[in-house]
Amino acid sequence: MAELKSLGSLSPTELNIVWHQHAIERTQRETKNGHKAAVLWFTGLSGSGKSTLADAVERQLFAANIQTYLLDGDNVRHGLCHDLGFNESDRQENMRRIGEVAKLMVDAGLVVSTAFISPYRADRQRVRELFSDDQFIEIYVDTPLYICEQRDPKGLYSKARAGEIANFTGIDSPYEPPISPELYIKGEQPLAQSVAQIIDYLKLLKIMNS
């Protein structure tokens, strides 16, 4: 968990804000839902297949009566993060906001999936620190850049190569792959195989019933 700030480092506004402890705790919500809460953090290049995979996993969870929700990168930028661009500082703020929303959803007892490039290890680590060890599941969808470019479902790689888009991950902005993700998914393998790999892991953690 993230360390608490010292009083000397708090702003006047923060000094007047106190965390409200809810009468209904996450564990009670988990008991009522019949499953543990967690965040499935899908990360990978644009076009890696992480959104498609996250959507397929969510459908499996929903069919198994798991209380679940999917936070998609583009959808979040339509609302919560519509004011942010794609430079490094804006990407960091984008991850911070998403992490905080995911934490609220986990506190509500949900299994929340997030499908974002989230290119920087430090940003992903900061989000990880919002959760206990068994709540954060980093899923690295490792698809070679040339395959992502061949897929290019939104035509973004072509625009980036033509100089029409700046700060595009994999072209002129770096992607730092996870070093020790909870799950490593080969982006070239069949979708059903990737879904089964994730579902098996969730059963192992008792998030889903066997």
mmCIF file with all atom_site columns, C-alpha atoms in Angstrom:
data_model
loop_
_atom_site.group_PDB
_atom_site.id
_atom_site.type_symbol
_atom_site.label_atom_id
_atom_site.label_alt_id
_atom_site.label_comp_id
_atom_site.label_asym_id
_atom_site.label_entity_id
_atom_site.label_seq_id
_atom_site.pdbx_PDB_ins_code
_atom_site.Cartn_x
_atom_site.Cartn_y
_atom_site.Cartn_z
_atom_site.occupancy
_atom_site.B_iso_or_equiv
_atom_site.pdbx_formal_charge
_atom_site.auth_seq_id
_atom_site.auth_comp_id
_atom_site.auth_asym_id
_atom_site.auth_atom_id
_atom_site.pdbx_PDB_model_num
ATOM 1   C CA . MET A 1 1   ? 0.000   0.000   0.000   1.00 0.00 ? 1   MET A CA 1
ATOM 2   C CA . ALA A 1 2   ? 1.151   3.546   -0.601  1.00 0.00 ? 2   ALA A CA 1
ATOM 3   C CA . GLU A 1 3   ? 2.743   5.267   2.393   1.00 0.00 ? 3   GLU A CA 1
ATOM 4   C CA . LEU A 1 4   ? 0.842   8.038   4.139   1.00 0.00 ? 4   LEU A CA 1
ATOM 5   C CA . LYS A 1 5   ? 2.109   11.569  3.649   1.00 0.00 ? 5   LYS A CA 1
ATOM 6   C CA . SER A 1 6   ? 3.581   13.413  6.593   1.00 0.00 ? 6   SER A CA 1
ATOM 7   C CA . LEU A 1 7   ? 1.557   16.375  7.853   1.00 0.00 ? 7   LEU A CA 1
ATOM 8   C CA . GLY A 1 8   ? 4.269   18.766  6.675   1.00 0.00 ? 8   GLY A CA 1
ATOM 9   C CA . SER A 1 9   ? 3.877   17.583  3.076   1.00 0.00 ? 9   SER A CA 1
ATOM 10  C CA . LEU A 1 10  ? 0.100   18.053  2.962   1.00 0.00 ? 10  LEU A CA 1
ATOM 11  C CA . SER A 1 11  ? -1.519  21.055  1.300   1.00 0.00 ? 11  SER A CA 1
ATOM 12  C CA . PRO A 1 12  ? -4.082  23.174  3.241   1.00 0.00 ? 12  PRO A CA 1
ATOM 13  C CA . THR A 1 13  ? -6.831  21.487  1.211   1.00 0.00 ? 13  THR A CA 1
ATOM 14  C CA . GLU A 1 14  ? -5.556  17.987  2.025   1.00 0.00 ? 14  GLU A CA 1
ATOM 15  C CA . LEU A 1 15  ? -5.366  18.813  5.729   1.00 0.00 ? 15  LEU A CA 1
ATOM 16  C CA . ASN A 1 16  ? -9.139  19.381  5.712   1.00 0.00 ? 16  ASN A CA 1
ATOM 17  C CA . ILE A 1 17  ? -9.958  16.105  3.941   1.00 0.00 ? 17  ILE A CA 1
ATOM 18  C CA . VAL A 1 18  ? -10.475 12.984  6.040   1.00 0.00 ? 18  VAL A CA 1
ATOM 19  C CA . TRP A 1 19  ? -10.989 9.487   4.625   1.00 0.00 ? 19  TRP A CA 1
ATOM 20  C CA . HIS A 1 20  ? -14.501 8.251   5.430   1.00 0.00 ? 20  HIS A CA 1
ATOM 21  C CA . GLN A 1 21  ? -14.586 4.616   6.507   1.00 0.00 ? 21  GLN A CA 1
ATOM 22  C CA . HIS A 1 22  ? -17.714 2.942   5.132   1.00 0.00 ? 22  HIS A CA 1
ATOM 23  C CA . ALA A 1 23  ? -19.886 0.817   7.411   1.00 0.00 ? 23  ALA A CA 1
ATOM 24  C CA . ILE A 1 24  ? -19.968 -1.894  4.726   1.00 0.00 ? 24  ILE A CA 1
ATOM 25  C CA . GLU A 1 25  ? -16.472 -3.241  4.053   1.00 0.00 ? 25  GLU A CA 1
ATOM 26  C CA . ARG A 1 26  ? -15.071 -4.818  0.910   1.00 0.00 ? 26  ARG A CA 1
ATOM 27  C CA . THR A 1 27  ? -14.946 -8.257  2.533   1.00 0.00 ? 27  THR A CA 1
ATOM 28  C CA . GLN A 1 28  ? -18.672 -8.073  3.227   1.00 0.00 ? 28  GLN A CA 1
ATOM 29  C CA . ARG A 1 29  ? -19.350 -7.172  -0.391  1.00 0.00 ? 29  ARG A CA 1
ATOM 30  C CA . GLU A 1 30  ? -17.139 -10.072 -1.514  1.00 0.00 ? 30  GLU A CA 1
ATOM 31  C CA . THR A 1 31  ? -19.090 -12.455 0.700   1.00 0.00 ? 31  THR A CA 1
ATOM 32  C CA . LYS A 1 32  ? -22.400 -11.257 -0.733  1.00 0.00 ? 32  LYS A CA 1
ATOM 33  C CA . ASN A 1 33  ? -21.052 -11.449 -4.300  1.00 0.00 ? 33  ASN A CA 1
ATOM 34  C CA . GLY A 1 34  ? -19.627 -14.900 -3.694  1.00 0.00 ? 34  GLY A CA 1
ATOM 35  C CA . HIS A 1 35  ? -16.173 -14.084 -5.011  1.00 0.00 ? 35  HIS A CA 1
ATOM 36  C CA . LYS A 1 36  ? -13.052 -12.056 -4.278  1.00 0.00 ? 36  LYS A CA 1
ATOM 37  C CA . ALA A 1 37  ? -12.478 -8.635  -5.799  1.00 0.00 ? 37  ALA A CA 1
ATOM 38  C CA . ALA A 1 38  ? -9.459  -7.872  -7.982  1.00 0.00 ? 38  ALA A CA 1
ATOM 39  C CA . VAL A 1 39  ? -8.131  -5.761  -10.834 1.00 0.00 ? 39  VAL A CA 1
ATOM 40  C CA . LEU A 1 40  ? -6.955  -7.419  -14.051 1.00 0.00 ? 40  LEU A CA 1
ATOM 41  C CA . TRP A 1 41  ? -4.464  -4.952  -15.500 1.00 0.00 ? 41  TRP A CA 1
ATOM 42  C CA . PHE A 1 42  ? -4.013  -5.715  -19.208 1.00 0.00 ? 42  PHE A CA 1
ATOM 43  C CA . THR A 1 43  ? -0.970  -3.985  -20.706 1.00 0.00 ? 43  THR A CA 1
ATOM 44  C CA . GLY A 1 44  ? 0.631   -4.130  -24.138 1.00 0.00 ? 44  GLY A CA 1
ATOM 45  C CA . LEU A 1 45  ? 1.179   -2.191  -27.337 1.00 0.00 ? 45  LEU A CA 1
ATOM 46  C CA . SER A 1 46  ? -1.653  -0.679  -29.328 1.00 0.00 ? 46  SER A CA 1
ATOM 47  C CA . GLY A 1 47  ? -2.994  -3.484  -31.494 1.00 0.00 ? 47  GLY A CA 1
ATOM 48  C CA . SER A 1 48  ? -1.630  -6.190  -29.197 1.00 0.00 ? 48  SER A CA 1
ATOM 49  C CA . GLY A 1 49  ? -5.128  -7.568  -28.659 1.00 0.00 ? 49  GLY A CA 1
ATOM 50  C CA . LYS A 1 50  ? -5.471  -6.594  -25.001 1.00 0.00 ? 50  LYS A CA 1
ATOM 51  C CA . SER A 1 51  ? -8.893  -4.938  -25.414 1.00 0.00 ? 51  SER A CA 1
ATOM 52  C CA . THR A 1 52  ? -10.251 -7.908  -27.367 1.00 0.00 ? 52  THR A CA 1
ATOM 53  C CA . LEU A 1 53  ? -8.886  -10.269 -24.742 1.00 0.00 ? 53  LEU A CA 1
ATOM 54  C CA . ALA A 1 54  ? -10.188 -8.199  -21.823 1.00 0.00 ? 54  ALA A CA 1
ATOM 55  C CA . ASP A 1 55  ? -13.635 -8.115  -23.433 1.00 0.00 ? 55  ASP A CA 1
ATOM 56  C CA . ALA A 1 56  ? -13.638 -11.895 -23.925 1.00 0.00 ? 56  ALA A CA 1
ATOM 57  C CA . VAL A 1 57  ? -12.559 -12.478 -20.327 1.00 0.00 ? 57  VAL A CA 1
ATOM 58  C CA . GLU A 1 58  ? -15.256 -10.114 -19.047 1.00 0.00 ? 58  GLU A CA 1
ATOM 59  C CA . ARG A 1 59  ? -17.896 -12.091 -20.929 1.00 0.00 ? 59  ARG A CA 1
ATOM 60  C CA . GLN A 1 60  ? -16.676 -15.292 -19.285 1.00 0.00 ? 60  GLN A CA 1
ATOM 61  C CA . LEU A 1 61  ? -16.745 -13.645 -15.856 1.00 0.00 ? 61  LEU A CA 1
ATOM 62  C CA . PHE A 1 62  ? -20.237 -12.253 -16.432 1.00 0.00 ? 62  PHE A CA 1
ATOM 63  C CA . ALA A 1 63  ? -21.505 -15.674 -17.560 1.00 0.00 ? 63  ALA A CA 1
ATOM 64  C CA . ALA A 1 64  ? -20.099 -17.125 -14.316 1.00 0.00 ? 64  ALA A CA 1
ATOM 65  C CA . ASN A 1 65  ? -22.098 -14.571 -12.253 1.00 0.00 ? 65  ASN A CA 1
ATOM 66  C CA . ILE A 1 66  ? -18.989 -12.570 -11.329 1.00 0.00 ? 66  ILE A CA 1
ATOM 67  C CA . GLN A 1 67  ? -19.646 -8.893  -10.601 1.00 0.00 ? 67  GLN A CA 1
ATOM 68  C CA . THR A 1 68  ? -17.352 -7.336  -13.193 1.00 0.00 ? 68  THR A CA 1
ATOM 69  C CA . TYR A 1 69  ? -16.645 -4.213  -15.231 1.00 0.00 ? 69  TYR A CA 1
ATOM 70  C CA . LEU A 1 70  ? -14.212 -3.347  -18.024 1.00 0.00 ? 70  LEU A CA 1
ATOM 71  C CA . LEU A 1 71  ? -12.425 0.014   -18.169 1.00 0.00 ? 71  LEU A CA 1
ATOM 72  C CA . ASP A 1 72  ? -11.299 0.580   -21.755 1.00 0.00 ? 72  ASP A CA 1
ATOM 73  C CA . GLY A 1 73  ? -8.622  3.097   -22.681 1.00 0.00 ? 73  GLY A CA 1
ATOM 74  C CA . ASP A 1 74  ? -10.572 4.948   -25.376 1.00 0.00 ? 74  ASP A CA 1
ATOM 75  C CA . ASN A 1 75  ? -13.787 4.982   -23.342 1.00 0.00 ? 75  ASN A CA 1
ATOM 76  C CA . VAL A 1 76  ? -12.056 6.525   -20.334 1.00 0.00 ? 76  VAL A CA 1
ATOM 77  C CA . ARG A 1 77  ? -10.526 9.244   -22.514 1.00 0.00 ? 77  ARG A CA 1
ATOM 78  C CA . HIS A 1 78  ? -14.005 10.205  -23.696 1.00 0.00 ? 78  HIS A CA 1
ATOM 79  C CA . GLY A 1 79  ? -14.936 11.285  -20.169 1.00 0.00 ? 79  GLY A CA 1
ATOM 80  C CA . LEU A 1 80  ? -12.766 10.935  -17.079 1.00 0.00 ? 80  LEU A CA 1
ATOM 81  C CA . CYS A 1 81  ? -9.531  11.730  -18.922 1.00 0.00 ? 81  CYS A CA 1
ATOM 82  C CA . HIS A 1 82  ? -10.794 13.772  -21.889 1.00 0.00 ? 82  HIS A CA 1
ATOM 83  C CA . ASP A 1 83  ? -8.543  16.670  -20.873 1.00 0.00 ? 83  ASP A CA 1
ATOM 84  C CA . LEU A 1 84  ? -5.316  14.670  -21.148 1.00 0.00 ? 84  LEU A CA 1
ATOM 85  C CA . GLY A 1 85  ? -2.958  14.242  -24.080 1.00 0.00 ? 85  GLY A CA 1
ATOM 86  C CA . PHE A 1 86  ? -0.300  11.623  -24.720 1.00 0.00 ? 86  PHE A CA 1
ATOM 87  C CA . ASN A 1 87  ? 2.916   13.194  -23.469 1.00 0.00 ? 87  ASN A CA 1
ATOM 88  C CA . GLU A 1 88  ? 4.647   11.502  -20.546 1.00 0.00 ? 88  GLU A CA 1
ATOM 89  C CA . SER A 1 89  ? 3.121   13.637  -17.778 1.00 0.00 ? 89  SER A CA 1
ATOM 90  C CA . ASP A 1 90  ? -0.407  13.262  -19.190 1.00 0.00 ? 90  ASP A CA 1
ATOM 91  C CA . ARG A 1 91  ? 0.062   9.507   -19.499 1.00 0.00 ? 91  ARG A CA 1
ATOM 92  C CA . GLN A 1 92  ? 1.120   9.404   -15.846 1.00 0.00 ? 92  GLN A CA 1
ATOM 93  C CA . GLU A 1 93  ? -1.987  11.334  -14.798 1.00 0.00 ? 93  GLU A CA 1
ATOM 94  C CA . ASN A 1 94  ? -4.129  9.075   -16.975 1.00 0.00 ? 94  ASN A CA 1
ATOM 95  C CA . MET A 1 95  ? -2.780  6.018   -15.128 1.00 0.00 ? 95  MET A CA 1
ATOM 96  C CA . ARG A 1 96  ? -3.216  7.682   -11.740 1.00 0.00 ? 96  ARG A CA 1
ATOM 97  C CA . ARG A 1 97  ? -6.889  8.419   -12.381 1.00 0.00 ? 97  ARG A CA 1
ATOM 98  C CA . ILE A 1 98  ? -7.566  4.947   -13.743 1.00 0.00 ? 98  ILE A CA 1
ATOM 99  C CA . GLY A 1 99  ? -5.808  3.360   -10.780 1.00 0.00 ? 99  GLY A CA 1
ATOM 100 C CA . GLU A 1 100 ? -7.938  5.320   -8.324  1.00 0.00 ? 100 GLU A CA 1
ATOM 101 C CA . VAL A 1 101 ? -11.155 4.390   -10.158 1.00 0.00 ? 101 VAL A CA 1
ATOM 102 C CA . ALA A 1 102 ? -10.101 0.731   -10.248 1.00 0.00 ? 102 ALA A CA 1
ATOM 103 C CA . LYS A 1 103 ? -9.415  0.856   -6.508  1.00 0.00 ? 103 LYS A CA 1
ATOM 104 C CA . LEU A 1 104 ? -12.933 2.168   -5.833  1.00 0.00 ? 104 LEU A CA 1
ATOM 105 C CA . MET A 1 105 ? -14.360 -0.638  -7.949  1.00 0.00 ? 105 MET A CA 1
ATOM 106 C CA . VAL A 1 106 ? -12.345 -3.247  -6.079  1.00 0.00 ? 106 VAL A CA 1
ATOM 107 C CA . ASP A 1 107 ? -13.533 -1.742  -2.802  1.00 0.00 ? 107 ASP A CA 1
ATOM 108 C CA . ALA A 1 108 ? -17.067 -2.222  -4.164  1.00 0.00 ? 108 ALA A CA 1
ATOM 109 C CA . GLY A 1 109 ? -16.303 -5.936  -4.533  1.00 0.00 ? 109 GLY A CA 1
ATOM 110 C CA . LEU A 1 110 ? -15.950 -6.080  -8.321  1.00 0.00 ? 110 LEU A CA 1
ATOM 111 C CA . VAL A 1 111 ? -13.469 -7.816  -10.576 1.00 0.00 ? 111 VAL A CA 1
ATOM 112 C CA . VAL A 1 112 ? -12.455 -4.884  -12.750 1.00 0.00 ? 112 VAL A CA 1
ATOM 113 C CA . SER A 1 113 ? -10.441 -5.239  -15.947 1.00 0.00 ? 113 SER A CA 1
ATOM 114 C CA . THR A 1 114 ? -8.423  -2.371  -17.408 1.00 0.00 ? 114 THR A CA 1
ATOM 115 C CA . ALA A 1 115 ? -7.184  -2.375  -20.998 1.00 0.00 ? 115 ALA A CA 1
ATOM 116 C CA . PHE A 1 116 ? -4.578  0.378   -21.384 1.00 0.00 ? 116 PHE A CA 1
ATOM 117 C CA . ILE A 1 117 ? -1.172  0.531   -23.010 1.00 0.00 ? 117 ILE A CA 1
ATOM 118 C CA . SER A 1 118 ? 0.226   1.857   -19.691 1.00 0.00 ? 118 SER A CA 1
ATOM 119 C CA . PRO A 1 119 ? 3.739   1.971   -21.176 1.00 0.00 ? 119 PRO A CA 1
ATOM 120 C CA . TYR A 1 120 ? 5.819   2.906   -18.121 1.00 0.00 ? 120 TYR A CA 1
ATOM 121 C CA . ARG A 1 121 ? 6.799   0.454   -15.375 1.00 0.00 ? 121 ARG A CA 1
ATOM 122 C CA . ALA A 1 122 ? 6.896   3.176   -12.722 1.00 0.00 ? 122 ALA A CA 1
ATOM 123 C CA . ASP A 1 123 ? 3.276   4.146   -13.456 1.00 0.00 ? 123 ASP A CA 1
ATOM 124 C CA . ARG A 1 124 ? 2.116   0.538   -13.297 1.00 0.00 ? 124 ARG A CA 1
ATOM 125 C CA . GLN A 1 125 ? 4.009   0.081   -10.040 1.00 0.00 ? 125 GLN A CA 1
ATOM 126 C CA . ARG A 1 126 ? 2.309   3.110   -8.506  1.00 0.00 ? 126 ARG A CA 1
ATOM 127 C CA . VAL A 1 127 ? -1.064  1.629   -9.388  1.00 0.00 ? 127 VAL A CA 1
ATOM 128 C CA . ARG A 1 128 ? -0.015  -1.772  -8.001  1.00 0.00 ? 128 ARG A CA 1
ATOM 129 C CA . GLU A 1 129 ? 0.802   -0.141  -4.672  1.00 0.00 ? 129 GLU A CA 1
ATOM 130 C CA . LEU A 1 130 ? -2.843  0.924   -4.303  1.00 0.00 ? 130 LEU A CA 1
ATOM 131 C CA . PHE A 1 131 ? -3.805  -2.733  -3.866  1.00 0.00 ? 131 PHE A CA 1
ATOM 132 C CA . SER A 1 132 ? -2.897  -5.679  -1.693  1.00 0.00 ? 132 SER A CA 1
ATOM 133 C CA . ASP A 1 133 ? -0.742  -8.380  -3.296  1.00 0.00 ? 133 ASP A CA 1
ATOM 134 C CA . ASP A 1 134 ? -3.656  -10.662 -4.180  1.00 0.00 ? 134 ASP A CA 1
ATOM 135 C CA . GLN A 1 135 ? -5.792  -7.904  -5.704  1.00 0.00 ? 135 GLN A CA 1
ATOM 136 C CA . PHE A 1 136 ? -3.564  -6.693  -8.553  1.00 0.00 ? 136 PHE A CA 1
ATOM 137 C CA . ILE A 1 137 ? -3.058  -9.040  -11.506 1.00 0.00 ? 137 ILE A CA 1
ATOM 138 C CA . GLU A 1 138 ? -0.813  -7.642  -14.220 1.00 0.00 ? 138 GLU A CA 1
ATOM 139 C CA . ILE A 1 139 ? -1.445  -9.312  -17.573 1.00 0.00 ? 139 ILE A CA 1
ATOM 140 C CA . TYR A 1 140 ? 1.167   -8.623  -20.229 1.00 0.00 ? 140 TYR A CA 1
ATOM 141 C CA . VAL A 1 141 ? -0.118  -9.215  -23.762 1.00 0.00 ? 141 VAL A CA 1
ATOM 142 C CA . ASP A 1 142 ? 3.153   -9.572  -25.642 1.00 0.00 ? 142 ASP A CA 1
ATOM 143 C CA . THR A 1 143 ? 2.586   -9.056  -29.350 1.00 0.00 ? 143 THR A CA 1
ATOM 144 C CA . PRO A 1 144 ? 5.522   -8.153  -31.631 1.00 0.00 ? 144 PRO A CA 1
ATOM 145 C CA . LEU A 1 145 ? 5.435   -4.625  -33.009 1.00 0.00 ? 145 LEU A CA 1
ATOM 146 C CA . TYR A 1 146 ? 5.333   -5.813  -36.621 1.00 0.00 ? 146 TYR A CA 1
ATOM 147 C CA . ILE A 1 147 ? 2.142   -7.796  -35.926 1.00 0.00 ? 147 ILE A CA 1
ATOM 148 C CA . CYS A 1 148 ? 0.563   -4.802  -34.153 1.00 0.00 ? 148 CYS A CA 1
ATOM 149 C CA . GLU A 1 149 ? 1.406   -2.692  -37.195 1.00 0.00 ? 149 GLU A CA 1
ATOM 150 C CA . GLN A 1 150 ? -0.068  -5.289  -39.542 1.00 0.00 ? 150 GLN A CA 1
ATOM 151 C CA . ARG A 1 151 ? -3.288  -5.285  -37.539 1.00 0.00 ? 151 ARG A CA 1
ATOM 152 C CA . ASP A 1 152 ? -3.380  -1.497  -37.002 1.00 0.00 ? 152 ASP A CA 1
ATOM 153 C CA . PRO A 1 153 ? -7.174  -1.589  -36.388 1.00 0.00 ? 153 PRO A CA 1
ATOM 154 C CA . LYS A 1 154 ? -7.435  2.191   -35.945 1.00 0.00 ? 154 LYS A CA 1
ATOM 155 C CA . GLY A 1 155 ? -4.850  3.192   -38.539 1.00 0.00 ? 155 GLY A CA 1
ATOM 156 C CA . LEU A 1 156 ? -2.744  4.788   -35.797 1.00 0.00 ? 156 LEU A CA 1
ATOM 157 C CA . TYR A 1 157 ? 0.588   3.192   -36.692 1.00 0.00 ? 157 TYR A CA 1
ATOM 158 C CA . SER A 1 158 ? 0.292   4.451   -40.257 1.00 0.00 ? 158 SER A CA 1
ATOM 159 C CA . LYS A 1 159 ? -0.362  7.971   -38.973 1.00 0.00 ? 159 LYS A CA 1
ATOM 160 C CA . ALA A 1 160 ? 2.521   7.718   -36.491 1.00 0.00 ? 160 ALA A CA 1
ATOM 161 C CA . ARG A 1 161 ? 4.922   6.531   -39.219 1.00 0.00 ? 161 ARG A CA 1
ATOM 162 C CA . ALA A 1 162 ? 3.785   9.448   -41.366 1.00 0.00 ? 162 ALA A CA 1
ATOM 163 C CA . GLY A 1 163 ? 4.471   11.895  -38.543 1.00 0.00 ? 163 GLY A CA 1
ATOM 164 C CA . GLU A 1 164 ? 0.795   12.760  -38.102 1.00 0.00 ? 164 GLU A CA 1
ATOM 165 C CA . ILE A 1 165 ? 0.718   11.469  -34.484 1.00 0.00 ? 165 ILE A CA 1
ATOM 166 C CA . ALA A 1 166 ? 3.415   12.315  -31.947 1.00 0.00 ? 166 ALA A CA 1
ATOM 167 C CA . ASN A 1 167 ? 4.366   10.393  -28.792 1.00 0.00 ? 167 ASN A CA 1
ATOM 168 C CA . PHE A 1 168 ? 3.011   7.126   -30.159 1.00 0.00 ? 168 PHE A CA 1
ATOM 169 C CA . THR A 1 169 ? 4.065   4.096   -28.123 1.00 0.00 ? 169 THR A CA 1
ATOM 170 C CA . GLY A 1 170 ? 6.337   1.746   -30.021 1.00 0.00 ? 170 GLY A CA 1
ATOM 171 C CA . ILE A 1 171 ? 7.240   4.343   -32.660 1.00 0.00 ? 171 ILE A CA 1
ATOM 172 C CA . ASP A 1 172 ? 8.552   7.530   -31.050 1.00 0.00 ? 172 ASP A CA 1
ATOM 173 C CA . SER A 1 173 ? 7.606   6.805   -27.442 1.00 0.00 ? 173 SER A CA 1
ATOM 174 C CA . PRO A 1 174 ? 8.899   3.812   -25.454 1.00 0.00 ? 174 PRO A CA 1
ATOM 175 C CA . TYR A 1 175 ? 7.038   0.815   -24.080 1.00 0.00 ? 175 TYR A CA 1
ATOM 176 C CA . GLU A 1 176 ? 8.578   -0.754  -20.975 1.00 0.00 ? 176 GLU A CA 1
ATOM 177 C CA . PRO A 1 177 ? 7.382   -4.366  -20.783 1.00 0.00 ? 177 PRO A CA 1
ATOM 178 C CA . PRO A 1 178 ? 6.597   -5.853  -17.360 1.00 0.00 ? 178 PRO A CA 1
ATOM 179 C CA . ILE A 1 179 ? 9.480   -7.726  -15.755 1.00 0.00 ? 179 ILE A CA 1
ATOM 180 C CA . SER A 1 180 ? 7.430   -10.073 -13.553 1.00 0.00 ? 180 SER A CA 1
ATOM 181 C CA . PRO A 1 181 ? 3.757   -9.948  -14.570 1.00 0.00 ? 181 PRO A CA 1
ATOM 182 C CA . GLU A 1 182 ? 1.327   -12.303 -12.907 1.00 0.00 ? 182 GLU A CA 1
ATOM 183 C CA . LEU A 1 183 ? 0.335   -13.524 -16.365 1.00 0.00 ? 183 LEU A CA 1
ATOM 184 C CA . TYR A 1 184 ? 2.293   -13.540 -19.617 1.00 0.00 ? 184 TYR A CA 1
ATOM 185 C CA . ILE A 1 185 ? 0.149   -13.885 -22.728 1.00 0.00 ? 185 ILE A CA 1
ATOM 186 C CA . LYS A 1 186 ? 1.588   -14.510 -26.193 1.00 0.00 ? 186 LYS A CA 1
ATOM 187 C CA . GLY A 1 187 ? -0.287  -12.144 -28.448 1.00 0.00 ? 187 GLY A CA 1
ATOM 188 C CA . GLU A 1 188 ? -0.066  -14.471 -31.460 1.00 0.00 ? 188 GLU A CA 1
ATOM 189 C CA . GLN A 1 189 ? -1.798  -17.409 -29.794 1.00 0.00 ? 189 GLN A CA 1
ATOM 190 C CA . PRO A 1 190 ? -5.525  -18.115 -30.335 1.00 0.00 ? 190 PRO A CA 1
ATOM 191 C CA . LEU A 1 191 ? -7.903  -15.928 -28.328 1.00 0.00 ? 191 LEU A CA 1
ATOM 192 C CA . ALA A 1 192 ? -9.583  -18.930 -26.694 1.00 0.00 ? 192 ALA A CA 1
ATOM 193 C CA . GLN A 1 193 ? -6.214  -20.158 -25.426 1.00 0.00 ? 193 GLN A CA 1
ATOM 194 C CA . SER A 1 194 ? -5.425  -16.767 -23.886 1.00 0.00 ? 194 SER A CA 1
ATOM 195 C CA . VAL A 1 195 ? -8.849  -16.548 -22.231 1.00 0.00 ? 195 VAL A CA 1
ATOM 196 C CA . ALA A 1 196 ? -8.455  -20.054 -20.793 1.00 0.00 ? 196 ALA A CA 1
ATOM 197 C CA . GLN A 1 197 ? -5.009  -19.144 -19.434 1.00 0.00 ? 197 GLN A CA 1
ATOM 198 C CA . ILE A 1 198 ? -6.478  -16.184 -17.540 1.00 0.00 ? 198 ILE A CA 1
ATOM 199 C CA . ILE A 1 199 ? -9.581  -18.033 -16.310 1.00 0.00 ? 199 ILE A CA 1
ATOM 200 C CA . ASP A 1 200 ? -7.421  -20.890 -14.991 1.00 0.00 ? 200 ASP A CA 1
ATOM 201 C CA . TYR A 1 201 ? -5.342  -18.386 -13.042 1.00 0.00 ? 201 TYR A CA 1
ATOM 202 C CA . LEU A 1 202 ? -8.451  -16.746 -11.561 1.00 0.00 ? 202 LEU A CA 1
ATOM 203 C CA . LYS A 1 203 ? -9.670  -20.168 -10.448 1.00 0.00 ? 203 LYS A CA 1
ATOM 204 C CA . LEU A 1 204 ? -6.303  -20.805 -8.842  1.00 0.00 ? 204 LEU A CA 1
ATOM 205 C CA . LEU A 1 205 ? -6.713  -17.585 -6.839  1.00 0.00 ? 205 LEU A CA 1
ATOM 206 C CA . LYS A 1 206 ? -10.296 -18.578 -5.878  1.00 0.00 ? 206 LYS A CA 1
ATOM 207 C CA . ILE A 1 207 ? -11.674 -15.552 -7.685  1.00 0.00 ? 207 ILE A CA 1
ATOM 208 C CA . MET A 1 208 ? -13.685 -17.991 -9.799  1.00 0.00 ? 208 MET A CA 1
ATOM 209 C CA . ASN A 1 209 ? -15.006 -21.396 -8.863  1.00 0.00 ? 209 ASN A CA 1
ATOM 210 C CA . SER A 1 210 ? -13.360 -24.418 -10.442 1.00 0.00 ? 210 SER A CA 1
#
